[in-house]
């Protein structure tokens, strides 16, 4: 028997998009068309856009203060707050 079953690749697993009548544990062969593999590649423009967005995000993260407002807690009190005083 040969059949085409639409599926999505999700978290490392092929998940059928419609019910499949196979016994549990049935081994199958999955063929991925070359077009599906190539569609995962980014155009140079899209790659440049994503790299720019990542750089902007990292710059914004780097500009954040190391500590928040003085509310009585600080990063150096992290373990004491979570686990109690030694």
Short mmCIF file of C-alpha atoms in Angstrom, two decimals:
data_model
loop_
_atom_site.label_atom_id
_atom_site.label_comp_id
_atom_site.label_asym_id
_atom_site.label_seq_id
_atom_site.Cartn_x
_atom_site.Cartn_y
_atom_site.Cartn_z
CA UNK A 1 0.00 0.00 0.00
CA UNK A 2 1.23 3.50 -0.81
CA UNK A 3 -0.48 6.71 0.25
CA UNK A 4 0.31 10.39 0.61
CA UNK A 5 -0.42 11.74 4.08
CA UNK A 6 -0.09 15.46 4.75
CA UNK A 7 1.83 16.09 7.96
CA UNK A 8 3.62 18.83 9.85
CA UNK A 9 7.04 18.48 11.46
CA UNK A 10 6.58 19.65 15.07
CA UNK A 11 9.10 19.34 17.94
CA UNK A 12 11.04 16.63 16.14
CA UNK A 13 7.97 14.55 15.25
CA UNK A 14 5.95 14.23 12.03
CA UNK A 15 2.30 14.77 12.99
CA UNK A 16 -0.40 13.78 10.44
CA UNK A 17 -2.88 16.53 9.60
CA UNK A 18 -5.70 14.03 9.13
CA UNK A 19 -6.61 10.65 10.68
CA UNK A 20 -4.40 7.74 9.60
CA UNK A 21 -5.53 4.13 9.70
CA UNK A 22 -2.35 2.33 10.72
CA UNK A 23 -1.68 -0.04 13.59
CA UNK A 24 0.40 1.37 16.45
CA UNK A 25 4.09 0.72 15.90
CA UNK A 26 3.77 0.44 12.12
CA UNK A 27 7.03 1.54 10.51
CA UNK A 28 6.68 3.94 7.59
CA UNK A 29 9.01 5.72 5.20
CA UNK A 30 8.68 9.50 5.07
CA UNK A 31 9.71 11.27 1.87
CA UNK A 32 10.22 15.02 2.12
CA UNK A 33 10.00 16.80 -1.23
CA UNK A 34 13.02 18.95 -2.10
CA UNK A 35 10.74 22.00 -2.29
CA UNK A 36 9.85 21.62 1.40
CA UNK A 37 13.50 21.45 2.42
CA UNK A 38 14.47 24.44 0.29
CA UNK A 39 11.61 26.55 1.65
CA UNK A 40 13.32 26.49 5.05
CA UNK A 41 16.21 28.53 3.63
CA UNK A 42 16.05 32.32 3.98
CA UNK A 43 16.60 34.81 1.20
CA UNK A 44 19.59 37.13 1.71
CA UNK A 45 17.17 39.99 2.43
CA UNK A 46 15.26 37.99 5.06
CA UNK A 47 18.49 36.80 6.65
CA UNK A 48 19.79 40.39 6.84
CA UNK A 49 16.47 41.54 8.35
CA UNK A 50 16.60 38.83 11.03
CA UNK A 51 20.25 39.54 11.84
CA UNK A 52 19.44 43.25 12.19
CA UNK A 53 16.52 42.46 14.51
CA UNK A 54 18.76 40.25 16.67
CA UNK A 55 21.45 42.96 16.88
CA UNK A 56 18.81 45.54 17.85
CA UNK A 57 17.43 43.21 20.53
CA UNK A 58 20.90 42.57 21.97
CA UNK A 59 21.65 46.31 22.00
CA UNK A 60 18.41 47.01 23.85
CA UNK A 61 19.13 44.22 26.34
CA UNK A 62 22.65 45.58 26.91
CA UNK A 63 21.22 49.03 27.68
CA UNK A 64 19.02 47.73 30.51
CA UNK A 65 20.21 48.45 34.05
CA UNK A 66 21.82 45.59 35.98
CA UNK A 67 19.56 46.22 38.96
CA UNK A 68 15.96 47.35 39.21
CA UNK A 69 14.64 50.06 41.49
CA UNK A 70 15.80 49.94 45.10
CA UNK A 71 12.95 47.89 46.54
CA UNK A 72 15.00 46.09 49.16
CA UNK A 73 15.99 43.18 46.94
CA UNK A 74 19.04 42.84 44.74
CA UNK A 75 20.58 40.22 42.49
CA UNK A 76 23.18 39.38 45.11
CA UNK A 77 20.33 38.39 47.47
CA UNK A 78 18.98 35.88 44.94
CA UNK A 79 19.91 32.66 46.76
CA UNK A 80 19.02 34.07 50.19
CA UNK A 81 15.54 35.06 48.95
CA UNK A 82 14.88 31.75 47.19
CA UNK A 83 16.45 29.33 49.65
CA UNK A 84 16.54 31.23 52.92
CA UNK A 85 19.50 32.50 54.88
CA UNK A 86 22.29 29.94 55.37
#
